[in-house]
mmCIF file of C-alpha atoms in Angstrom:
data_model
loop_
_atom_site.group_PDB
_atom_site.id
_atom_site.type_symbol
_atom_site.label_atom_id
_atom_site.label_comp_id
_atom_site.label_asym_id
_atom_site.label_seq_id
_atom_site.Cartn_x
_atom_site.Cartn_y
_atom_site.Cartn_z
ATOM 1 C CA TRP A 1 -13.065 -74.192 57.768
ATOM 2 C CA GLU A 2 -14.174 -75.381 60.846
ATOM 3 C CA GLY A 3 -16.940 -77.912 58.446
ATOM 4 C CA CYS A 4 -13.848 -79.180 56.762
ATOM 5 C CA ILE A 5 -12.353 -80.375 59.858
ATOM 6 C CA THR A 6 -15.374 -81.745 61.031
ATOM 7 C CA ALA A 7 -15.472 -83.481 57.545
ATOM 8 C CA LEU A 8 -11.910 -84.644 57.311
ATOM 9 C CA GLN A 9 -12.421 -86.455 60.702
ATOM 10 C CA GLN A 10 -15.519 -88.165 60.030
ATOM 11 C CA GLY A 11 -13.387 -89.348 56.321
ATOM 12 C CA LYS A 12 -15.913 -87.110 54.015
ATOM 13 C CA ILE A 13 -12.899 -85.608 52.718
ATOM 14 C CA ASP A 14 -9.380 -87.114 51.915
ATOM 15 C CA ILE A 15 -6.748 -84.482 52.066
ATOM 16 C CA LEU A 16 -7.193 -81.169 53.256
ATOM 17 C CA PRO A 17 -5.084 -78.223 52.555
ATOM 18 C CA ASP A 18 -4.078 -74.904 54.257
ATOM 19 C CA MET A 19 -3.278 -76.752 57.716
ATOM 20 C CA ALA A 20 -1.408 -75.196 60.037
ATOM 21 C CA PHE A 21 1.168 -77.285 61.825
ATOM 22 C CA SER A 22 0.595 -77.466 65.517
ATOM 23 C CA HIS A 23 1.715 -80.313 68.011
ATOM 24 C CA GLN A 24 -2.259 -80.969 68.730
ATOM 25 C CA ARG A 25 -2.916 -81.323 65.055
ATOM 26 C CA ASN A 26 0.585 -83.495 64.538
ATOM 27 C CA ALA A 27 -1.224 -85.936 67.216
ATOM 28 C CA GLU A 28 -5.052 -85.776 65.924
ATOM 29 C CA TYR A 29 -4.110 -86.089 62.057
ATOM 30 C CA ASP A 30 -1.228 -87.533 59.632
ATOM 31 C CA ILE A 31 0.439 -83.967 58.106
ATOM 32 C CA ASN A 32 2.854 -84.256 55.475
ATOM 33 C CA ALA A 33 6.450 -83.669 56.345
ATOM 34 C CA ILE A 34 7.420 -80.735 54.118
ATOM 35 C CA PRO A 35 5.745 -77.638 54.779
ATOM 36 C CA VAL A 36 3.794 -76.472 51.439
ATOM 37 C CA ILE A 37 4.090 -72.988 52.494
ATOM 38 C CA GLN A 38 5.012 -70.406 55.366
ATOM 39 C CA SER A 39 2.542 -67.934 56.013
ATOM 40 C CA TRP A 40 1.260 -65.665 59.078
ATOM 41 C CA SER A 41 -1.760 -63.823 60.274
ATOM 42 C CA GLN A 42 -2.439 -60.454 59.015
ATOM 43 C CA LEU A 43 -4.879 -58.140 60.348
ATOM 44 C CA TYR A 44 -7.313 -55.636 57.934
ATOM 45 C CA ALA A 45 -9.560 -52.855 58.486
ATOM 46 C CA ARG A 46 -11.835 -49.860 56.739
ATOM 47 C CA PRO A 47 -9.923 -46.594 55.705
ATOM 48 C CA GLY A 48 -9.516 -44.011 58.217
ATOM 49 C CA MET A 49 -9.751 -46.930 61.147
ATOM 50 C CA LYS A 50 -6.725 -45.850 63.761
ATOM 51 C CA ILE A 51 -5.400 -48.937 64.663
ATOM 52 C CA ASN A 52 -1.589 -49.042 65.165
ATOM 53 C CA SER A 53 -1.009 -51.598 67.685
ATOM 54 C CA PHE A 54 -2.822 -54.225 69.599
ATOM 55 C CA ALA A 55 -4.118 -51.633 72.215
ATOM 56 C CA ASP A 56 -5.713 -50.497 69.672
ATOM 57 C CA LEU A 57 -7.708 -53.538 69.595
ATOM 58 C CA ASN A 58 -9.605 -53.087 72.590
ATOM 59 C CA GLY A 59 -13.282 -53.077 72.642
ATOM 60 C CA LYS A 60 -13.185 -53.802 68.751
ATOM 61 C CA ARG A 61 -15.173 -56.371 66.350
ATOM 62 C CA VAL A 62 -12.895 -58.875 65.391
ATOM 63 C CA THR A 63 -13.520 -61.827 62.945
ATOM 64 C CA VAL A 64 -11.695 -64.889 63.867
ATOM 65 C CA LEU A 65 -11.844 -68.122 61.966
ATOM 66 C CA LYS A 66 -14.096 -70.636 63.597
ATOM 67 C CA GLY A 67 -11.928 -73.842 64.801
ATOM 68 C CA SER A 68 -8.650 -72.668 63.481
ATOM 69 C CA VAL A 69 -5.288 -72.030 65.514
ATOM 70 C CA GLN A 70 -5.468 -68.265 64.453
ATOM 71 C CA GLN A 71 -8.446 -68.207 66.871
ATOM 72 C CA ASN A 72 -6.718 -69.303 69.541
ATOM 73 C CA GLN A 73 -3.456 -67.959 68.912
ATOM 74 C CA PHE A 74 -5.286 -64.212 69.086
ATOM 75 C CA ASP A 75 -7.119 -65.342 72.111
ATOM 76 C CA GLN A 76 -3.599 -65.754 73.952
ATOM 77 C CA LEU A 77 -2.405 -62.840 72.790
ATOM 78 C CA MET A 78 -5.225 -60.177 73.764
ATOM 79 C CA ASN A 79 -5.820 -62.101 77.401
ATOM 80 C CA GLY A 80 -1.495 -61.654 77.568
ATOM 81 C CA PHE A 81 -1.786 -57.887 77.136
ATOM 82 C CA GLY A 82 -4.754 -57.759 79.294
ATOM 83 C CA TYR A 83 -6.976 -56.497 76.072
ATOM 84 C CA SER A 84 -10.661 -57.510 75.540
ATOM 85 C CA TYR A 85 -12.567 -57.828 72.088
ATOM 86 C CA ILE A 86 -15.492 -58.963 70.633
ATOM 87 C CA PRO A 87 -15.028 -62.068 68.617
ATOM 88 C CA VAL A 88 -17.219 -62.232 65.299
ATOM 89 C CA PRO A 89 -16.895 -66.177 63.951
ATOM 90 C CA VAL A 90 -16.746 -66.831 60.439
ATOM 91 C CA ASN A 91 -16.406 -69.839 58.452
ATOM 92 C CA THR A 92 -14.427 -68.343 55.459
ATOM 93 C CA PHE A 93 -11.697 -65.245 55.087
ATOM 94 C CA GLU A 94 -14.003 -64.324 52.481
ATOM 95 C CA ILE A 95 -16.958 -63.564 54.732
ATOM 96 C CA ALA A 96 -14.296 -61.655 57.355
ATOM 97 C CA LEU A 97 -13.125 -59.281 54.637
ATOM 98 C CA VAL A 98 -16.762 -58.539 53.651
ATOM 99 C CA LEU A 99 -18.457 -58.213 57.534
ATOM 100 C CA VAL A 100 -15.201 -55.706 57.626
ATOM 101 C CA LYS A 101 -16.408 -53.767 54.522
ATOM 102 C CA ASP A 102 -19.969 -53.660 55.382
ATOM 103 C CA LYS A 103 -19.356 -52.334 58.776
ATOM 104 C CA VAL A 104 -20.654 -55.450 60.562
ATOM 105 C CA ALA A 105 -16.693 -55.798 62.128
ATOM 106 C CA ASP A 106 -13.930 -53.301 63.114
ATOM 107 C CA VAL A 107 -11.201 -55.602 61.715
ATOM 108 C CA ALA A 108 -10.710 -59.145 59.640
ATOM 109 C CA ILE A 109 -7.871 -61.574 60.384
ATOM 110 C CA THR A 110 -6.529 -63.618 57.427
ATOM 111 C CA ASN A 111 -3.882 -65.407 56.910
ATOM 112 C CA TYR A 112 -1.137 -63.218 54.770
ATOM 113 C CA PHE A 113 -1.864 -65.150 50.969
ATOM 114 C CA PHE A 114 -5.173 -64.637 51.182
ATOM 115 C CA GLY A 115 -5.344 -61.065 52.627
ATOM 116 C CA GLU A 116 -2.889 -59.632 50.208
ATOM 117 C CA LYS A 117 -4.706 -60.819 47.410
ATOM 118 C CA HIS A 118 -8.197 -59.652 48.093
ATOM 119 C CA TYR A 119 -7.840 -56.594 50.698
ATOM 120 C CA GLN A 120 -7.584 -54.316 47.825
ATOM 121 C CA ALA A 121 -10.674 -55.448 45.718
ATOM 122 C CA MET A 122 -12.747 -54.780 49.270
ATOM 123 C CA LYS A 123 -11.090 -51.226 49.441
ATOM 124 C CA LEU A 124 -9.629 -52.335 53.009
ATOM 125 C CA ILE A 125 -6.324 -51.376 54.200
ATOM 126 C CA LYS A 126 -3.575 -53.431 55.893
ATOM 127 C CA LEU A 127 -2.685 -52.901 59.460
ATOM 128 C CA PRO A 128 0.842 -53.084 60.966
ATOM 129 C CA LEU A 129 -0.085 -55.863 63.036
ATOM 130 C CA ILE A 130 1.075 -59.646 62.313
ATOM 131 C CA PHE A 131 0.885 -62.609 64.578
ATOM 132 C CA ASN A 132 0.612 -66.634 64.383
ATOM 133 C CA PRO A 133 3.633 -67.623 62.051
ATOM 134 C CA ALA A 134 2.835 -70.971 60.700
ATOM 135 C CA SER A 135 3.914 -73.541 58.363
ATOM 136 C CA LEU A 136 0.913 -74.957 55.822
ATOM 137 C CA HIS A 137 0.623 -78.411 55.178
ATOM 138 C CA TYR A 138 -2.011 -80.958 54.096
ATOM 139 C CA ALA A 139 -3.171 -83.220 56.126
ATOM 140 C CA VAL A 140 -5.189 -86.959 56.306
ATOM 141 C CA LYS A 141 -7.498 -88.411 58.565
ATOM 142 C CA LYS A 142 -5.390 -90.353 60.908
ATOM 143 C CA GLY A 143 -4.066 -93.589 59.711
ATOM 144 C CA THR A 144 -5.236 -93.373 56.115
ATOM 145 C CA ASN A 145 -3.224 -91.874 52.408
ATOM 146 C CA ALA A 146 0.033 -92.226 53.621
ATOM 147 C CA THR A 147 1.130 -92.783 49.951
ATOM 148 C CA LEU A 148 -0.353 -90.144 48.866
ATOM 149 C CA LEU A 149 1.348 -87.935 51.472
ATOM 150 C CA SER A 150 4.389 -89.043 50.802
ATOM 151 C CA THR A 151 4.033 -88.287 46.894
ATOM 152 C CA ILE A 152 3.065 -84.764 48.032
ATOM 153 C CA ASP A 153 6.639 -84.811 49.670
ATOM 154 C CA HIS A 154 8.330 -86.143 46.741
ATOM 155 C CA TYR A 155 6.913 -83.449 44.557
ATOM 156 C CA LEU A 156 7.340 -80.807 46.858
ATOM 157 C CA GLU A 157 11.046 -81.285 47.750
ATOM 158 C CA ASN A 158 11.897 -81.557 44.046
ATOM 159 C CA TRP A 159 9.574 -77.985 43.092
ATOM 160 C CA THR A 160 11.084 -76.366 46.122
ATOM 161 C CA ASN A 161 14.774 -77.010 44.868
ATOM 162 C CA SER A 162 14.315 -74.899 41.573
ATOM 163 C CA THR A 163 13.162 -71.669 40.951
ATOM 164 C CA GLN A 164 11.470 -72.323 37.335
ATOM 165 C CA SER A 165 9.412 -75.018 38.822
ATOM 166 C CA ILE A 166 5.671 -74.944 38.531
ATOM 167 C CA TYR A 167 5.598 -74.171 42.291
ATOM 168 C CA TYR A 168 7.234 -70.619 42.437
ATOM 169 C CA GLN A 169 5.245 -70.239 39.041
ATOM 170 C CA ILE A 170 1.644 -70.748 40.671
ATOM 171 C CA LEU A 171 2.701 -69.110 44.075
ATOM 172 C CA LYS A 172 3.917 -65.741 42.127
ATOM 173 C CA ASP A 173 0.462 -65.932 40.186
ATOM 174 C CA TYR A 174 -0.908 -66.479 43.526
ATOM 175 C CA GLN A 175 0.501 -63.243 45.124
ATOM 176 C CA GLN A 176 -0.843 -60.703 43.010
ATOM 177 C CA PRO A 177 -3.730 -58.655 43.913
ATOM 178 C CA ILE A 178 -6.738 -59.429 41.955
ATOM 179 C CA ASN A 179 -7.327 -55.809 41.199
ATOM 180 C CA THR A 180 -4.031 -55.476 39.386
ATOM 181 C CA LYS A 181 -3.620 -58.553 37.652
ATOM 182 C CA GLN A 182 -3.705 -58.288 34.061
ATOM 183 C CA GLU A 183 -6.143 -60.450 32.032
ATOM 184 C CA SER A 184 -4.990 -62.169 28.937
ATOM 185 C CA PRO A 185 -7.295 -62.655 26.118
ATOM 186 C CA GLN A 186 -9.765 -64.795 26.282
ATOM 187 C CA LYS A 187 -11.675 -67.313 23.868
ATOM 188 C CA ASP A 188 -15.044 -67.989 23.627
ATOM 189 C CA GLY A 189 -15.526 -70.759 25.561
ATOM 190 C CA TRP A 190 -13.110 -68.837 28.414
ATOM 191 C CA ARG A 191 -16.195 -66.487 28.417
ATOM 192 C CA LYS A 192 -18.869 -68.661 28.802
ATOM 193 C CA LEU A 193 -16.821 -70.165 31.471
ATOM 194 C CA ILE A 194 -16.571 -66.730 33.167
ATOM 195 C CA LEU A 195 -20.112 -66.330 32.854
ATOM 196 C CA ILE A 196 -21.276 -69.368 34.389
ATOM 197 C CA VAL A 197 -18.756 -68.577 37.401
ATOM 198 C CA THR A 198 -20.468 -65.412 37.819
ATOM 199 C CA PHE A 199 -23.605 -66.529 38.050
ATOM 200 C CA PHE A 200 -22.324 -68.989 40.628
ATOM 201 C CA ALA A 201 -20.700 -66.096 42.599
ATOM 202 C CA LEU A 202 -23.772 -64.225 42.367
ATOM 203 C CA VAL A 203 -25.818 -66.683 43.855
ATOM 204 C CA CYS A 204 -23.214 -67.334 47.011
ATOM 205 C CA ILE A 205 -23.055 -64.032 47.281
ATOM 206 C CA ILE A 206 -26.845 -63.369 47.420
ATOM 207 C CA LEU A 207 -26.581 -66.470 50.312
ATOM 208 C CA LEU A 208 -23.119 -64.923 51.955
ATOM 209 C CA ARG A 209 -25.475 -62.026 52.156
ATOM 210 C CA LEU A 210 -28.295 -63.380 54.308
ATOM 211 C CA CYS A 211 -25.746 -65.577 55.824
ATOM 212 C CA ILE A 212 -24.330 -62.094 56.935
ATOM 213 C CA LYS A 213 -27.454 -60.404 58.133
ATOM 214 C CA THR A 214 -28.268 -63.368 60.122
ATOM 215 C CA GLN A 215 -24.732 -63.245 61.948
ATOM 216 C CA ASN A 216 -25.276 -59.157 62.298
ATOM 217 C CA LYS A 217 -28.146 -59.670 64.135
ATOM 218 C CA THR A 218 -26.068 -62.858 66.416
ATOM 219 C CA ILE A 219 -23.985 -59.842 66.616
ATOM 220 C CA GLU A 220 -26.249 -57.438 67.671
ATOM 221 C CA ASN A 221 -27.603 -59.783 69.803
ATOM 222 C CA SER A 222 -24.220 -60.586 71.583
ATOM 223 C CA GLU A 223 -23.155 -57.092 71.778
ATOM 224 C CA GLU A 224 -26.564 -56.127 73.475
ATOM 225 C CA THR A 225 -26.230 -58.706 76.228
ATOM 226 C CA LEU A 226 -22.381 -57.738 76.562
ATOM 227 C CA ASN A 227 -23.491 -54.198 77.144
ATOM 228 C CA ASN A 228 -25.976 -55.115 79.786
ATOM 229 C CA GLU A 229 -23.652 -57.675 81.468
ATOM 230 C CA LYS A 230 -21.131 -54.639 81.613
ATOM 231 C CA LYS A 231 -23.555 -52.048 82.799
ATOM 232 C CA LYS A 232 -24.609 -54.906 85.557
ATOM 233 C CA LEU A 233 -20.632 -55.068 87.080
ATOM 234 C CA GLN A 234 -20.435 -51.415 86.500
ATOM 235 C CA LYS A 235 -23.621 -51.251 88.580
ATOM 236 C CA TYR A 236 -22.623 -53.878 91.338
ATOM 237 C CA ILE A 237 -18.734 -51.917 91.645
ATOM 238 C CA GLU A 238 -20.403 -48.325 91.952
ATOM 239 C CA LYS A 239 -22.929 -49.672 94.799
ATOM 240 C CA ALA A 240 -20.503 -52.178 96.605
ATOM 241 C CA PRO A 241 -20.296 -51.784 100.257
ATOM 242 C CA PHE A 242 -16.201 -51.432 100.371
ATOM 243 C CA GLY A 243 -14.363 -48.785 98.618
ATOM 244 C CA ILE A 244 -12.186 -50.499 95.012
ATOM 245 C CA LEU A 245 -9.490 -48.669 94.221
ATOM 246 C CA VAL A 246 -7.671 -49.328 90.827
ATOM 247 C CA THR A 247 -3.989 -48.327 90.001
ATOM 248 C CA ASN A 248 -1.479 -49.286 87.538
ATOM 249 C CA ALA A 249 1.912 -50.718 88.063
ATOM 250 C CA LYS A 250 3.613 -47.236 88.906
ATOM 251 C CA GLY A 251 1.106 -46.454 92.018
ATOM 252 C CA GLU A 252 -1.105 -44.296 90.168
ATOM 253 C CA TYR A 253 -4.684 -44.273 90.824
ATOM 254 C CA ILE A 254 -6.567 -44.690 87.491
ATOM 255 C CA ASP A 255 -10.298 -45.395 88.867
ATOM 256 C CA ALA A 256 -12.227 -45.747 91.801
ATOM 257 C CA ASN A 257 -15.918 -46.688 92.925
ATOM 258 C CA ALA A 258 -18.523 -44.098 94.913
ATOM 259 C CA MET A 259 -17.500 -45.544 98.423
ATOM 260 C CA ALA A 260 -13.679 -45.577 98.077
ATOM 261 C CA CYS A 261 -14.429 -41.618 97.373
ATOM 262 C CA THR A 262 -16.596 -41.469 100.601
ATOM 263 C CA ILE A 263 -13.760 -43.616 102.759
ATOM 264 C CA THR A 264 -10.803 -40.995 101.542
ATOM 265 C CA GLY A 265 -12.937 -37.675 100.705
ATOM 266 C CA TYR A 266 -11.526 -37.249 97.559
ATOM 267 C CA SER A 267 -13.829 -37.284 94.155
ATOM 268 C CA LYS A 268 -12.835 -39.564 91.463
ATOM 269 C CA LYS A 269 -11.573 -36.906 89.538
ATOM 270 C CA GLU A 270 -9.206 -36.095 92.116
ATOM 271 C CA LEU A 271 -7.991 -39.578 92.840
ATOM 272 C CA THR A 272 -6.911 -40.124 89.168
ATOM 273 C CA GLY A 273 -4.499 -37.419 89.428
ATOM 274 C CA MET A 274 -3.309 -38.980 92.790
ATOM 275 C CA THR A 275 -0.599 -41.885 93.726
ATOM 276 C CA ILE A 276 -0.818 -44.345 97.042
ATOM 277 C CA GLN A 277 1.949 -42.391 98.595
ATOM 278 C CA ASP A 278 0.060 -38.992 98.479
ATOM 279 C CA ILE A 279 -2.754 -40.276 100.870
ATOM 280 C CA LEU A 280 -0.471 -43.283 102.904
ATOM 281 C CA ALA A 281 0.599 -42.066 106.534
ATOM 282 C CA LEU A 282 4.315 -40.541 106.645
ATOM 283 C CA GLU A 283 4.623 -43.913 109.829
ATOM 284 C CA ALA A 284 3.524 -46.451 106.960
ATOM 285 C CA GLU A 285 5.628 -45.991 104.232
ATOM 286 C CA THR A 286 7.700 -48.563 104.928
ATOM 287 C CA SER A 287 4.920 -51.104 105.150
ATOM 288 C CA GLY A 288 3.006 -49.210 102.515
ATOM 289 C CA ASN A 289 5.820 -50.002 99.855
ATOM 290 C CA GLN A 290 6.387 -53.789 101.190
ATOM 291 C CA HIS A 291 2.517 -54.285 100.653
ATOM 292 C CA PHE A 292 2.710 -52.650 96.989
ATOM 293 C CA SER A 293 5.755 -54.617 96.234
ATOM 294 C CA SER A 294 3.735 -58.046 97.099
ATOM 295 C CA VAL A 295 1.244 -57.748 94.745
ATOM 296 C CA LEU A 296 3.408 -56.917 91.937
ATOM 297 C CA GLN A 297 5.568 -59.958 92.414
ATOM 298 C CA ASP A 298 3.021 -62.550 94.297
ATOM 299 C CA GLY A 299 -0.217 -60.861 92.854
ATOM 300 C CA LYS A 300 -1.958 -60.281 95.850
ATOM 301 C CA ALA A 301 -1.333 -58.658 99.197
ATOM 302 C CA ARG A 302 -3.284 -57.785 102.375
ATOM 303 C CA GLY A 303 -2.456 -55.255 105.086
ATOM 304 C CA GLU A 304 -3.301 -52.944 107.694
ATOM 305 C CA LEU A 305 -2.398 -49.409 106.895
ATOM 306 C CA PRO A 306 -2.930 -45.783 108.381
ATOM 307 C CA PHE A 307 -3.908 -43.230 105.642
ATOM 308 C CA ILE A 308 -4.470 -39.565 105.762
ATOM 309 C CA THR A 309 -8.116 -38.465 104.114
ATOM 310 C CA LYS A 310 -8.603 -35.270 102.253
ATOM 311 C CA THR A 311 -9.391 -33.498 105.287
ATOM 312 C CA GLY A 312 -6.256 -34.190 107.497
ATOM 313 C CA GLU A 313 -7.758 -37.221 109.443
ATOM 314 C CA LYS A 314 -5.497 -40.494 109.884
ATOM 315 C CA ARG A 315 -7.749 -43.399 109.823
ATOM 316 C CA TRP A 316 -7.238 -47.244 109.432
ATOM 317 C CA TRP A 317 -8.114 -49.584 106.194
ATOM 318 C CA THR A 318 -7.558 -52.729 105.388
ATOM 319 C CA VAL A 319 -6.410 -53.387 101.916
ATOM 320 C CA ASP A 320 -7.356 -56.433 99.870
ATOM 321 C CA ALA A 321 -5.268 -56.015 96.507
ATOM 322 C CA VAL A 322 -4.964 -58.126 93.461
ATOM 323 C CA LYS A 323 -3.170 -57.895 90.479
ATOM 324 C CA ILE A 324 -5.291 -58.203 87.028
ATOM 325 C CA ASN A 325 -2.002 -57.832 84.668
ATOM 326 C CA GLN A 326 0.870 -56.476 84.246
ATOM 327 C CA ASP A 327 -0.265 -52.713 84.462
ATOM 328 C CA THR A 328 -3.354 -53.306 86.343
ATOM 329 C CA PHE A 329 -3.976 -53.896 90.074
ATOM 330 C CA ILE A 330 -6.957 -53.690 92.354
ATOM 331 C CA GLY A 331 -7.564 -52.471 95.997
ATOM 332 C CA PHE A 332 -10.845 -53.571 97.804
ATOM 333 C CA VAL A 333 -10.843 -51.059 101.124
ATOM 334 C CA ILE A 334 -12.580 -51.354 104.317
ATOM 335 C CA ASP A 335 -12.497 -48.679 106.916
ATOM 336 C CA ILE A 336 -11.638 -49.856 110.361
ATOM 337 C CA THR A 337 -10.237 -46.911 112.339
ATOM 338 C CA GLU A 338 -13.460 -47.805 114.902
ATOM 339 C CA ARG A 339 -12.394 -50.988 115.367
ATOM 340 C CA LYS A 340 -8.576 -49.951 115.453
ATOM 341 C CA ASN A 341 -9.599 -47.365 118.053
ATOM 342 C CA ALA A 342 -11.465 -49.997 120.259
ATOM 343 C CA GLU A 343 -8.666 -51.955 120.106
ATOM 344 C CA ASP A 344 -6.034 -49.487 121.292
ATOM 345 C CA LYS A 345 -8.502 -48.315 124.404
ATOM 346 C CA LEU A 346 -8.951 -52.320 124.944
ATOM 347 C CA ALA A 347 -5.062 -52.043 124.917
ATOM 348 C CA ALA A 348 -4.509 -49.077 127.325
ATOM 349 C CA LEU A 349 -7.504 -50.919 129.627
ATOM 350 C CA HIS A 350 -5.703 -53.835 129.678
ATOM 351 C CA SER A 351 -2.383 -51.853 130.652
ATOM 352 C CA ASP A 352 -3.782 -49.777 133.153
ATOM 353 C CA MET A 353 -5.353 -53.078 134.937
ATOM 354 C CA GLU A 354 -1.983 -54.728 134.918
ATOM 355 C CA LYS A 355 -0.429 -51.489 136.737
ATOM 356 C CA GLN A 356 -3.176 -51.656 139.435
ATOM 357 C CA ILE A 357 -2.580 -55.453 139.372
ATOM 358 C CA ASN A 358 1.156 -54.789 139.823
ATOM 359 C CA LYS A 359 0.426 -51.910 142.356
ATOM 360 C CA LYS A 360 -2.061 -54.515 144.654
ATOM 361 C CA THR A 361 -0.003 -57.295 144.558
ATOM 362 C CA LYS A 362 3.143 -55.099 145.402
ATOM 363 C CA GLU A 363 0.802 -53.992 148.149
ATOM 364 C CA LEU A 364 -0.005 -57.364 149.164
ATOM 365 C CA ARG A 365 3.531 -58.408 149.471
ATOM 366 C CA GLU A 366 3.903 -55.666 151.726
ATOM 367 C CA ARG A 367 1.062 -56.578 153.874
ATOM 368 C CA ILE A 368 2.263 -60.519 154.279
ATOM 369 C CA GLN A 369 5.877 -59.398 154.822
ATOM 370 C CA GLU A 370 4.311 -57.230 158.146
ATOM 371 C CA LEU A 371 2.355 -60.512 159.195
ATOM 372 C CA GLU A 372 5.313 -62.676 158.959
ATOM 373 C CA HIS A 373 7.668 -60.213 160.778
ATOM 374 C CA PHE A 374 4.647 -59.696 163.252
ATOM 375 C CA TYR A 375 4.289 -63.475 163.752
ATOM 376 C CA THR A 376 8.149 -64.183 164.349
ATOM 377 C CA VAL A 377 8.174 -61.082 166.988
ATOM 378 C CA THR A 378 5.036 -62.495 168.725
ATOM 379 C CA ILE A 379 6.187 -66.189 168.506
ATOM 380 C CA GLU A 380 9.537 -65.024 169.955
ATOM 381 C CA ARG A 381 7.517 -62.936 172.789
ATOM 382 C CA GLU A 382 5.229 -66.067 173.630
ATOM 383 C CA LEU A 383 8.472 -68.204 173.765
ATOM 384 C CA ARG A 384 10.103 -65.583 176.177
ATOM 385 C CA MET A 385 7.123 -65.388 177.924
ATOM 386 C CA GLU A 386 7.628 -69.511 178.213
ATOM 387 C CA GLU A 387 10.601 -69.500 179.836
ATOM 388 C CA LEU A 388 9.722 -66.645 181.949
ATOM 389 C CA ARG A 389 6.860 -68.666 183.542
ATOM 390 C CA LYS A 390 8.993 -71.717 183.994
ATOM 391 C CA GLU A 391 11.782 -70.043 185.657
ATOM 392 C CA ILE A 392 8.639 -68.375 187.889
ATOM 393 C CA GLU A 393 7.629 -71.779 188.543
ATOM 394 C CA SER A 394 10.998 -73.067 189.279
ATOM 395 C CA LEU A 395 12.093 -70.077 191.788
ATOM 396 C CA LYS A 396 8.469 -70.862 193.181
ATOM 397 C CA THR A 397 9.381 -74.582 194.017
ATOM 398 C CA LYS A 398 12.788 -73.764 195.296
ATOM 399 C CA THR A 399 11.428 -71.169 197.922
ATOM 400 C CA ASP A 400 8.541 -73.661 198.833
ATOM 401 C CA GLU A 401 11.569 -76.151 199.266
ATOM 402 C CA LYS A 402 13.418 -73.676 201.714
ATOM 403 C CA GLU A 403 10.231 -73.152 203.650
ATOM 404 C CA ASN A 404 9.505 -76.803 204.206
ATOM 405 C CA GLN A 405 13.260 -77.334 205.647
ATOM 406 C CA ASN A 406 13.217 -74.494 207.513
ATOM 407 C CA PRO A 407 10.150 -74.111 209.428
ATOM 408 C CA ALA A 408 9.143 -71.450 211.611
ATOM 409 C CA SER A 409 10.656 -71.965 215.122
#
C-alpha cells in the first residue's frame, strides 16, 4: 500500500482504489465524491488467543499496514488508553494474515471486507474488536483525471440506487468467504487459466515466505532491542537514588522501587496492598488529599508531606507526582526528615534568640529610664545648689555692706 501511495504521487499510477477518506488525504489528492463502500478495521488472531478487549493487546505483536490511515488511528487508540504494543509493519493485508497464521505476529488488522473473505481460509478467528470506520474512495494525483472521477461518481450514483445493479452483485460475491464459496463447473480454458494463476500464486507464496523470513528476523531484532531497553529502564528505576511509587486513580499502590521500600520500611509486596492514606500522617490528611486531587486534575503536583513508616516513625518527604494516563500516576519521593528537623531546630533557636533579645531590650530600656531619672534628679540638685550659692553670695554681699556702713566704734 505504501508503494501504491508513492506511485500515485509520482504519477506512475493513474487511479488508486480503496483510499480511506481523511481531510489530509483530501488535501493531497483528488478523491471522487460518492463513497465506493463503507468499511472499518477488524482484528483477527489465531484460535486460542484470549483477546476480548484492547487492554488484552498490551504487549502483543500487531500487524499494521504501512502508510495507512489505519496505522495512525490504531496508534492514537492504543496511546489514548495507555496501552503499548509491538507494531509489525506490513505492505499488504495478505501478509498481515499470513504472519499471524505463522505465529510471527499475534494479531492482524485488515479492513472488514478483506478480512471476512480470507480469515477462515487462514484458520484464524475474528476478534470482537473494531475501530476506524472509513469511507473508501478512488483517488488520483492532484489536478489530474477529473473527468475520470466524475464518470465514476456518475456510475456509482446509478448503481447504488438499484439493488439489482452490478454493484450489489459484486459486493455480494466479494463478501462471501473464499473457503465457503461454491465453484461453478469450469471449462478447459478456465482450468488452464487456474493452473497458470496457481503457478504464479506459488511463486508469490515463495517470495512471500522469503519476505516473511526477513521481516521475522527484523522483528526478532526489534524485540531483542526493545527487551534490552526495557531491562535497562527497569534497572535505572530500581537503582534510582530516590523513591518511586506508582498508584492507580484510587490512590492504591501498584508498584514501587527499592528506595521507596527503604524509605517506607515496607516491602514491595506489602506496599502493593496499601493506599496513600495508609501511610499518610493524620494531620496531613487534608493536604494529602489536595495534593492527589491536583495530580488528577492538573497532571502534576509537588509538596512536602509527613508520613508514618512501618516502624511507626513520623518522617517528612517531598513528593513530586505526575500523571502517566487516566489510571496510572508516578510519585518521586525524597526523605527530607533531617532537613525538616534542622529547620525546626533553627526555628526554635531563632525564637529563643528573639526572646533573649526582647528580654535584654526591656532591661536596657529600664536602665535608660533609670539613667534619665537620675539625670533629671541630678540636674535639679545642681540647679538647687546653684540657687543656694547665689543666695549665700547675696547674703555675704549684704553682710559686707552693713559692716562697711557701721564701722567698729
